[in-house]
XYZ file of C-alpha atoms in Angstrom:
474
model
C 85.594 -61.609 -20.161
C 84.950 -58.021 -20.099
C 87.953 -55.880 -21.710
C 88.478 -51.707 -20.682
C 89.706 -49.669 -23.225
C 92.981 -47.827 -22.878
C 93.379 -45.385 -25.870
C 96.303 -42.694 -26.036
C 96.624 -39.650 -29.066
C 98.870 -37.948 -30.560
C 98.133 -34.817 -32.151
C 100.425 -32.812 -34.429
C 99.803 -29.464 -34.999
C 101.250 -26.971 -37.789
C 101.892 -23.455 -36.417
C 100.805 -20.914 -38.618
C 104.167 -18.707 -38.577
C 105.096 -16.724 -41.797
C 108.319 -18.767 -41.849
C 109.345 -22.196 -41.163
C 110.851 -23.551 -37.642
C 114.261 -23.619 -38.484
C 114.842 -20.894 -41.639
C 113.046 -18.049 -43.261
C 111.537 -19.679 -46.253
C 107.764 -19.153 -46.476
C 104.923 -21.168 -45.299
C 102.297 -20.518 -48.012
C 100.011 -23.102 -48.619
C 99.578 -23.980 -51.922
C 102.902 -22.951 -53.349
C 104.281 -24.205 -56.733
C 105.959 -27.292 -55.605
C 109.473 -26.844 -54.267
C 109.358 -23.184 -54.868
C 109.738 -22.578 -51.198
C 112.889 -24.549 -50.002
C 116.264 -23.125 -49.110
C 119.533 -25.173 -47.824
C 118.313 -25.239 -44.571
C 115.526 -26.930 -45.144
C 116.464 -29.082 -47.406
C 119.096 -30.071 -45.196
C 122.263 -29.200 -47.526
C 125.983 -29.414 -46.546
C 127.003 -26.551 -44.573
C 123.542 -25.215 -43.746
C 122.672 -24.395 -40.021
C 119.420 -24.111 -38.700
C 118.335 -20.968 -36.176
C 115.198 -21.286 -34.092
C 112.132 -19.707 -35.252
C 111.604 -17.198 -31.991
C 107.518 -17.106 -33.001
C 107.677 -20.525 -32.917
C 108.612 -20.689 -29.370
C 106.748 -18.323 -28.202
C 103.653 -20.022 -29.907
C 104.764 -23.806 -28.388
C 104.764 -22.051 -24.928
C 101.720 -20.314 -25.108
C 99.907 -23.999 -26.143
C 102.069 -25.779 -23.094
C 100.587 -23.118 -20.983
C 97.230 -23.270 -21.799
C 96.977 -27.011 -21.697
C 98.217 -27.144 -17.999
C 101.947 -28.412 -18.377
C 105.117 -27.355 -16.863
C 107.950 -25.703 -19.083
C 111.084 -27.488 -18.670
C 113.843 -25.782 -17.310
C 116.413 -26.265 -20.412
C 114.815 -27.345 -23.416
C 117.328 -28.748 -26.848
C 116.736 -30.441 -29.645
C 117.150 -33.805 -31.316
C 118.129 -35.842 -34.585
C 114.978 -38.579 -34.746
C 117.237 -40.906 -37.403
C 114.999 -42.536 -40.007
C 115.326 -43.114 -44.049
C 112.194 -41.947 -45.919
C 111.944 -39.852 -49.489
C 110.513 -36.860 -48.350
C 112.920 -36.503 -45.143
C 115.982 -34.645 -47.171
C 117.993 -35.522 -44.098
C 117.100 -38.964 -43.301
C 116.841 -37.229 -39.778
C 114.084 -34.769 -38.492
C 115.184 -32.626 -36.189
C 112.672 -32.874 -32.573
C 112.320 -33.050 -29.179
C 112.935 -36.226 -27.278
C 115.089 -36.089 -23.719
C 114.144 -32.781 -22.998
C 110.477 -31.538 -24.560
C 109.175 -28.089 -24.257
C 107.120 -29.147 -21.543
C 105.334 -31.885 -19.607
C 102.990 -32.988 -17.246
C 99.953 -31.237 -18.430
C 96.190 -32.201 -18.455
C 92.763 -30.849 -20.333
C 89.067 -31.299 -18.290
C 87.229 -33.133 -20.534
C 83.594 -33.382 -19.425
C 84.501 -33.586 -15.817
C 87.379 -36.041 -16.105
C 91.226 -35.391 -16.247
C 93.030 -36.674 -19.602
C 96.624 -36.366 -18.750
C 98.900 -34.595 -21.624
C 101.954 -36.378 -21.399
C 104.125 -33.649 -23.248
C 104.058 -31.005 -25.747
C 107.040 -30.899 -28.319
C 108.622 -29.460 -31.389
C 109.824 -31.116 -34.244
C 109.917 -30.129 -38.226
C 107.700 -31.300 -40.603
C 108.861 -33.744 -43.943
C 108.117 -32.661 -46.977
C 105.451 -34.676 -49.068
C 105.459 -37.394 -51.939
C 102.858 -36.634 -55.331
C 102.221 -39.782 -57.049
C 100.814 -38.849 -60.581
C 97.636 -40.370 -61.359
C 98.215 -41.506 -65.251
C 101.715 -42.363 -63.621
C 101.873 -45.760 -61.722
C 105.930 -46.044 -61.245
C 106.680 -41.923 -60.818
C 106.302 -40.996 -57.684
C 107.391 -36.780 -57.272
C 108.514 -35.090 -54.178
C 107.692 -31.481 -52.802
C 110.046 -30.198 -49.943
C 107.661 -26.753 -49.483
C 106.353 -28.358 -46.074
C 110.217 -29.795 -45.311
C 110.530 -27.327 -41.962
C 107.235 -26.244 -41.571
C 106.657 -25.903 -37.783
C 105.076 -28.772 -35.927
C 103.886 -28.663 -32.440
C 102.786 -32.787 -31.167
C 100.527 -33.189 -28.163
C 100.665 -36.417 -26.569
C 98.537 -37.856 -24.155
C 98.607 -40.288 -21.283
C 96.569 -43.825 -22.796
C 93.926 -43.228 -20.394
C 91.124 -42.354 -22.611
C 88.456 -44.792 -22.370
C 86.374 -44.828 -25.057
C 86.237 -43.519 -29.086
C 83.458 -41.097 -27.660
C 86.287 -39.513 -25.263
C 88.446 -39.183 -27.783
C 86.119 -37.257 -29.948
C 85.457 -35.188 -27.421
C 89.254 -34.440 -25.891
C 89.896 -34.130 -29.579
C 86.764 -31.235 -30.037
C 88.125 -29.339 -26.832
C 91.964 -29.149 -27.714
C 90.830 -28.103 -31.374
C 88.775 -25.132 -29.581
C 91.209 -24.275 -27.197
C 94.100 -24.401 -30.223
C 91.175 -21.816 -31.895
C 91.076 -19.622 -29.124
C 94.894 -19.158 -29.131
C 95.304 -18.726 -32.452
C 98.086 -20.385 -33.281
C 96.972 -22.407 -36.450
C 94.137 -22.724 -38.709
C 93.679 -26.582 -37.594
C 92.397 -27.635 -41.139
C 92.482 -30.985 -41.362
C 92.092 -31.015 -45.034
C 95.708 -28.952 -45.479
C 97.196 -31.527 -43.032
C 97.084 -28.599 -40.197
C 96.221 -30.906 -37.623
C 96.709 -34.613 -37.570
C 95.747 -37.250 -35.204
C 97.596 -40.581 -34.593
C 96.160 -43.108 -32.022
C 97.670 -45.885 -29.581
C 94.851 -48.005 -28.491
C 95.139 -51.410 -26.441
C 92.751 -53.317 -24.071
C 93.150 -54.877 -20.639
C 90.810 -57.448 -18.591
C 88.979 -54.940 -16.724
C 90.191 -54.198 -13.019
C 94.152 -55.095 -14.332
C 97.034 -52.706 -13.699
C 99.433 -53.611 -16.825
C 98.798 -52.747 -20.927
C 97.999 -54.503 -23.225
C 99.718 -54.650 -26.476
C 99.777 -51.397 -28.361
C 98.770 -50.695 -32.133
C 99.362 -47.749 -33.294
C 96.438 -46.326 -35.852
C 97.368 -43.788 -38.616
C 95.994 -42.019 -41.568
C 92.996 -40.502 -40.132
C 91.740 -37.328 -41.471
C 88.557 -36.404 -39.334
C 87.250 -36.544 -36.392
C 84.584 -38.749 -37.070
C 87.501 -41.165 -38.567
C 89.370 -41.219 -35.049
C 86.257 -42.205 -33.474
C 85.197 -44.585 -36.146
C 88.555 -46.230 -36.580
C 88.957 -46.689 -32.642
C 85.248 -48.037 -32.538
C 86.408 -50.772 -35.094
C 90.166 -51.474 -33.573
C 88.830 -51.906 -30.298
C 86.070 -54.500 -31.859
C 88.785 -56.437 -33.418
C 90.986 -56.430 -30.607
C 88.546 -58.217 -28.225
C 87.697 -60.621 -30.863
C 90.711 -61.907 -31.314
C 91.636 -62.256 -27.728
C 88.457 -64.088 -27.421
C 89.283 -66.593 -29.950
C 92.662 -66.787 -28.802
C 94.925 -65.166 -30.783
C 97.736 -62.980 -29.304
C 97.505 -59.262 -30.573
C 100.997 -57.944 -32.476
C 102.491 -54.288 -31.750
C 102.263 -52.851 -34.788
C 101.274 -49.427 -37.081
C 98.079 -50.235 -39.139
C 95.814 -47.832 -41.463
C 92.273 -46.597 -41.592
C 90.352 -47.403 -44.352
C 87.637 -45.093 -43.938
C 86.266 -46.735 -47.511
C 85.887 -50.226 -46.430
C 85.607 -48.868 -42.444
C 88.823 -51.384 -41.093
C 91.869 -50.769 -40.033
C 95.224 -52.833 -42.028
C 98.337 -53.844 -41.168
C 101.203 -51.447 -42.378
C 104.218 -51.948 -40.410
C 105.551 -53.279 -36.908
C 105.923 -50.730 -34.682
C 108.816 -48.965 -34.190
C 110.234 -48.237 -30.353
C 112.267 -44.827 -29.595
C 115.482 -47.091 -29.952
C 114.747 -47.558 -32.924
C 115.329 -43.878 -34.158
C 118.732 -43.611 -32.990
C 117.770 -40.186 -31.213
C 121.156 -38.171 -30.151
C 121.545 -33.881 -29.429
C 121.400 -31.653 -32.640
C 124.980 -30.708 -32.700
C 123.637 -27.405 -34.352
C 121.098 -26.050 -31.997
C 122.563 -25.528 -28.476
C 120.341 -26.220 -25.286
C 118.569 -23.084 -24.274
C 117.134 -21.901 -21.351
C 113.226 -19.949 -21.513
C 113.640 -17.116 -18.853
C 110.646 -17.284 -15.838
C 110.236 -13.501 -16.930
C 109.420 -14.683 -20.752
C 106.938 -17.343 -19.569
C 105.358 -15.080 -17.633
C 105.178 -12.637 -20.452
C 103.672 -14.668 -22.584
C 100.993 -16.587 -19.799
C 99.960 -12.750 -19.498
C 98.587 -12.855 -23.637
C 96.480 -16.027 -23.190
C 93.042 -15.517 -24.023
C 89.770 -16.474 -22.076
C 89.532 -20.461 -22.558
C 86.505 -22.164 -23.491
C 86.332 -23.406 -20.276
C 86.554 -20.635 -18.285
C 84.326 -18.885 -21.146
C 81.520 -21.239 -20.651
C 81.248 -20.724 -17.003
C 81.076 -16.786 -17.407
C 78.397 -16.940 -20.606
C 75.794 -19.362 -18.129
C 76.871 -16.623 -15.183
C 76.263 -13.546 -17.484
C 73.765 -14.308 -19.753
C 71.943 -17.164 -17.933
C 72.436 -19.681 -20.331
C 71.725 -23.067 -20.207
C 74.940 -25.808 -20.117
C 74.387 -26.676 -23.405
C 73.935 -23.442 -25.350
C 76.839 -21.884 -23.453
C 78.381 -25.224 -24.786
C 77.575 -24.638 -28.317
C 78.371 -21.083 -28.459
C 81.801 -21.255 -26.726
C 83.042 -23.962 -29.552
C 84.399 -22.068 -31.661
C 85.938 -17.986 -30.537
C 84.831 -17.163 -33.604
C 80.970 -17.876 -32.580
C 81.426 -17.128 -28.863
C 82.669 -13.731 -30.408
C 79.964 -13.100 -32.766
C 77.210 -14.019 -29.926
C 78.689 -11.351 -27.801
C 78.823 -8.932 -31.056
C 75.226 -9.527 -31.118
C 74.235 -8.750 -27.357
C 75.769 -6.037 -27.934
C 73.280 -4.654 -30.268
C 70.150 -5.880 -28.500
C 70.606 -7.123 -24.826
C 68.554 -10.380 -24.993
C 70.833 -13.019 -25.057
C 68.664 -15.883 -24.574
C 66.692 -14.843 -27.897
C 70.309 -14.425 -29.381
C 70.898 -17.733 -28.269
C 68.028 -19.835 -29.904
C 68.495 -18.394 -32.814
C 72.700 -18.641 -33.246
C 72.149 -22.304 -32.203
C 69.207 -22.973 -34.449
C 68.752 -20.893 -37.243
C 71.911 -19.594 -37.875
C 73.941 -22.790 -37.478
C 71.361 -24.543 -39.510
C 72.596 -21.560 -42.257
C 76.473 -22.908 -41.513
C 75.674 -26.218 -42.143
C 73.795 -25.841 -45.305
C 76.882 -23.339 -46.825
C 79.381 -25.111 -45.400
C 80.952 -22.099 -43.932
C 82.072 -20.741 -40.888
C 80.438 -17.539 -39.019
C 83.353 -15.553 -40.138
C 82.695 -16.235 -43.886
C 78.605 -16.597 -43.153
C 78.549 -12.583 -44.403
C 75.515 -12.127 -41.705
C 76.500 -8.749 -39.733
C 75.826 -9.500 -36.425
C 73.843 -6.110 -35.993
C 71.556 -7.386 -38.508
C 70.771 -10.438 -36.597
C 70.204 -8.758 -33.175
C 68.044 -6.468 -35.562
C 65.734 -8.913 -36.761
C 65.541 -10.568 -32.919
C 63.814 -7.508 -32.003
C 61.610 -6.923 -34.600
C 60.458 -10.235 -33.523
C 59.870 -9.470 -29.909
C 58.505 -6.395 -30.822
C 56.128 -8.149 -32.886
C 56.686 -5.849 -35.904
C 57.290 -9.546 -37.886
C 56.232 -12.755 -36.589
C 58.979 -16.082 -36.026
C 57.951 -17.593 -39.479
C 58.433 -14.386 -41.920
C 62.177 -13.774 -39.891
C 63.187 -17.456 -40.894
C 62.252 -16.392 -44.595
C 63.981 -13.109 -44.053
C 67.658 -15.011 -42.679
C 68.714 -16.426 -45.772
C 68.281 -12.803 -47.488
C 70.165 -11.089 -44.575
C 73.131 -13.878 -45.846
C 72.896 -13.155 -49.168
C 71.489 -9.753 -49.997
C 73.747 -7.953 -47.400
C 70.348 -5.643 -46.580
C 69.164 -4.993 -43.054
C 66.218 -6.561 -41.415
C 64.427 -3.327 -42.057
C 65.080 -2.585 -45.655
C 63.893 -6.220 -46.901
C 60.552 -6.147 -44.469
C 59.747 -2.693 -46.520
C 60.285 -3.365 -49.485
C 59.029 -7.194 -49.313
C 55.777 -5.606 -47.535
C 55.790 -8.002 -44.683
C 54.650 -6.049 -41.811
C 52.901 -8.436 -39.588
C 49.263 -7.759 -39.641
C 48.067 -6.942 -35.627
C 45.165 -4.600 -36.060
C 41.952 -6.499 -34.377
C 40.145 -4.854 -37.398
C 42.020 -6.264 -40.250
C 42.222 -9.739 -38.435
C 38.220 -9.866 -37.252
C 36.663 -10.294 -40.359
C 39.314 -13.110 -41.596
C 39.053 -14.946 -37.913
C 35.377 -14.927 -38.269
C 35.294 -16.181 -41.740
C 37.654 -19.052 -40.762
C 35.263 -20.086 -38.049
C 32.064 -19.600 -40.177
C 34.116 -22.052 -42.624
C 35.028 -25.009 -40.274
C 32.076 -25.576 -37.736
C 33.663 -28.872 -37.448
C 37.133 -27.529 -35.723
C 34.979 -25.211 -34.067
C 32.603 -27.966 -32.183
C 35.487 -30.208 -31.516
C 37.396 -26.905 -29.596
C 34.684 -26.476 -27.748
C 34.092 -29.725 -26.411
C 37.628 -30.031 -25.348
C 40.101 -30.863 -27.917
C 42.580 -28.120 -27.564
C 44.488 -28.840 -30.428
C 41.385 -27.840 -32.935
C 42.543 -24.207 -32.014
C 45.687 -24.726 -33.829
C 43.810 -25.568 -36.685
C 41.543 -22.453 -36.626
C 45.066 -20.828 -36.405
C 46.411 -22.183 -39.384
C 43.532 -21.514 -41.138
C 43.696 -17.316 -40.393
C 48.093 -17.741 -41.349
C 47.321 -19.039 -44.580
C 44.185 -16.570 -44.968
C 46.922 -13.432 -44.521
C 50.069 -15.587 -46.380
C 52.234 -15.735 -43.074
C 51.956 -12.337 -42.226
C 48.567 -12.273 -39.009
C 50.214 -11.696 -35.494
C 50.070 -15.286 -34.572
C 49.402 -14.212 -30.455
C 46.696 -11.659 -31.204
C 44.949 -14.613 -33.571
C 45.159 -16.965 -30.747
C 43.957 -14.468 -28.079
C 40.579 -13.440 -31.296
C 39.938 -16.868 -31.426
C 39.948 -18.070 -28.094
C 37.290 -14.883 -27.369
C 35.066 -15.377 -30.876
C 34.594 -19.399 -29.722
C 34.346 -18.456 -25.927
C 31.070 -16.110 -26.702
C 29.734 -17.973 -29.545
């Protein structure tokens, strides 16, 4: 029997406000533990919480940009559970009456519905020592640190959707600039509800809900491997249990934790200390006037503008930062299909190896756009500006400084190159039959030879064109 897929996320998101959702006390990351709690947060006897307005206006500006509608009176709830780091034993959310609702992102020509979009507080978080197997410590800094959850409709289809609805709502997120998304300081975490149907069948199956995934990758491998086991056992029988398991990304399998718990379950009931509000048309209109260009939209205008292809547009609208930077760079020197090839190749190549991002790459875009032209002018050839890049990075110098003082100005005089063209053909008579009787690729050869002859620096088009007439007429 042949099984469809039927995966839903949940994405929480820490805004990156100065202060916390419900109090004043810093955000810092990194803090000395506890240093950055006050009774509010820490949910002491007496204490009142107030509505962080940044917050809000943050929350709405995400709603907005991910399609939904704002509901009309929004309050706040007590989610009931017992758990160390939860000074409360409640966390204050959103349940009857979310932000918003109804939304939906485009991913790659299909429409993943966004169920809602919510705020909540986040716990604080348990240290366990490592020379220390029965202490465990608790740190309340992130107890009311603003959390923004995202949850979709379970109609994703496949761990290779969900990688890529999870890409495009990280971008988008980036392009409003409402948190860092650093998966690594817990800014953004992903939970998944995955089940599987007989293809063709209206109802769910049984849901398991995955945690503890801290990449992208992970989501995608940990539904890959849920989704495996799932159809196994309904193969061999066995009935699947609703439940909360655990990635293992070390042994790549996903474990039982706990059964799963249904909204009952948390005893939800109004915040007796936040009153429902109502977000004035006039505000949301206020604030649908800041949003930025989307990716989306952003894409379409950089193949319109600059004539890029689908994918390059693609790759350079995945980040603001690098969409930014690209434009930066057109701006100096109005060939933005050279700009292009090289931000996609070169220069991400350069990202990957440092592990950085543009931003922190240290590579001035007009220094980039200057080295493009010196190529097309054909003041350096392709191969000495890859060997110039990683100086650009590091040395901080423009194209121009490092070609003087490095002496690389490409060699095109026909007299310089004549003598060193004939000397390579006088050297290989061999190459030099085989061109002539047809192999093309011998040419390349006699190339080569001439590249190495001048260390790099020949103009590699007015060797081809010296060759071609030297073998032609001899």
């Amino acid at each position: 029997m042949k099984y469809e897929a039927n995966i839903g996320l949940e994405v929480h998101v820490q805004l990156s406000t100065k202060s916390k959702i419900f109090c004043g006390c810093s955000t810092r990351f990194g803090a000395r533990p506890n240093s950055q709690t006050c009774p509010v947060c820490l949910g002491l006897p007496g204490s009142l919480p107030v509505l962080n307005k940044e917050v809000l206006n943050r929350a709405v500006k995400v709603a907005l940009a991910l399609n939904c509608k704002i509901a009309g009176k929004l309050k706040f709830d007590r989610k009931n559970y017992f758990y160390p780091d939860l000074p409360k034993n409640y966390q204050i959310s959103q349940f009857g009456e979310p932000l918003s609702y109804q939304g939906y992102l485009e991913v790659a020509g299909r429409r993943i519905g966004i169920v809602r979009v919510h705020l909540e507080e986040d716990a604080g978080k348990l240290v366990h020592p490592e020379l220390s197997v029965k202490t465990s410590l608790v740190d309340f800094n992130r107890a009311g640190i603003p959390l923004l959850e995202i949850v979709s409709t379970p109609e994703i289809s496949s761990p290779e959707e969900a990688y890529r609805y999870l890409s495009l709502l990280k971008s988008i997120l980036g392009y409003l600039e409402i948190s860092d998304c650093n998966m690594e300081k817990g800014s953004l975490r992903c939970d998944a509800n995955v089940s599987i149907r007989p293809q063709g069948t209206a109802s769910l199956g049984a849901k398991v809900e995955i945690k503890n995934m801290n990449s992208f990758k992970g989501v995608k491998d940990a539904l890959s491997y849920e989704l495996s086991r799932q159809e196994k056992m309904l193969a061999g029988g066995e009935r699947i249990i609703q439940e909360t398991r655990l990635w293992d990304a070390a042994e790549g399998v996903t474990k039982s934790m706990r059964s799963k718990e249904e909204a009952h379950d948390y005893r939800y009931f109004p915040e007796p200390d936040l009153v429902p509000f109502v977000i004035e048309p006039a505000e949301i209109e206020a604030i649908k006037d800041q949003l930025p260009e989307l990716p989306g939209s952003k894409k379409e205008r950089f193949k319109k503008d600059y004539f890029l292809s689908d994918y390059d547009a693609g790759v350079l609208i995945s980040s603001k930062d690098l969409a930014d930077y690209f434009e930066e760079c057109v701006k100096s020197y109005n060939n933005p299909k050279q700009i292009s090839n090289w931000i996609t190749g070169e220069v991400l190549a350069q990202l990957n190896l440092r592990h950085v991002r543009i931003k922190e790459l240290g590579l001035l875009a007009s220094h980039l756009a200057e080295l493009i032209k010196m190529v097309d002018s054909e003041e350096i050839n392709i191969k000495m500006a890859k060997q110039i890049l990683p100086e650009l990075i590091e040395k901080k110098s423009s194209p121009a400084e490092i070609v003087k003082n490095r002496g690389l100005v490409q060699v095109s005089s026909k007299d310089q190159l004549a003598g060193i063209i004939d000397k390579a053909i006088e050297d290989n008579p061999g190459s030099v039959k085989d061109y002539q009787g047809g192999k093309v690729r011998a040419l390349e050869f006699l190339v080569g030879r001439v590249m190495r002859q001048t260390k790099g620096m020949a103009n590699p088009r007015m060797v081809n064109e010296i060759l071609k007439e030297r073998l032609k007429n001899s």
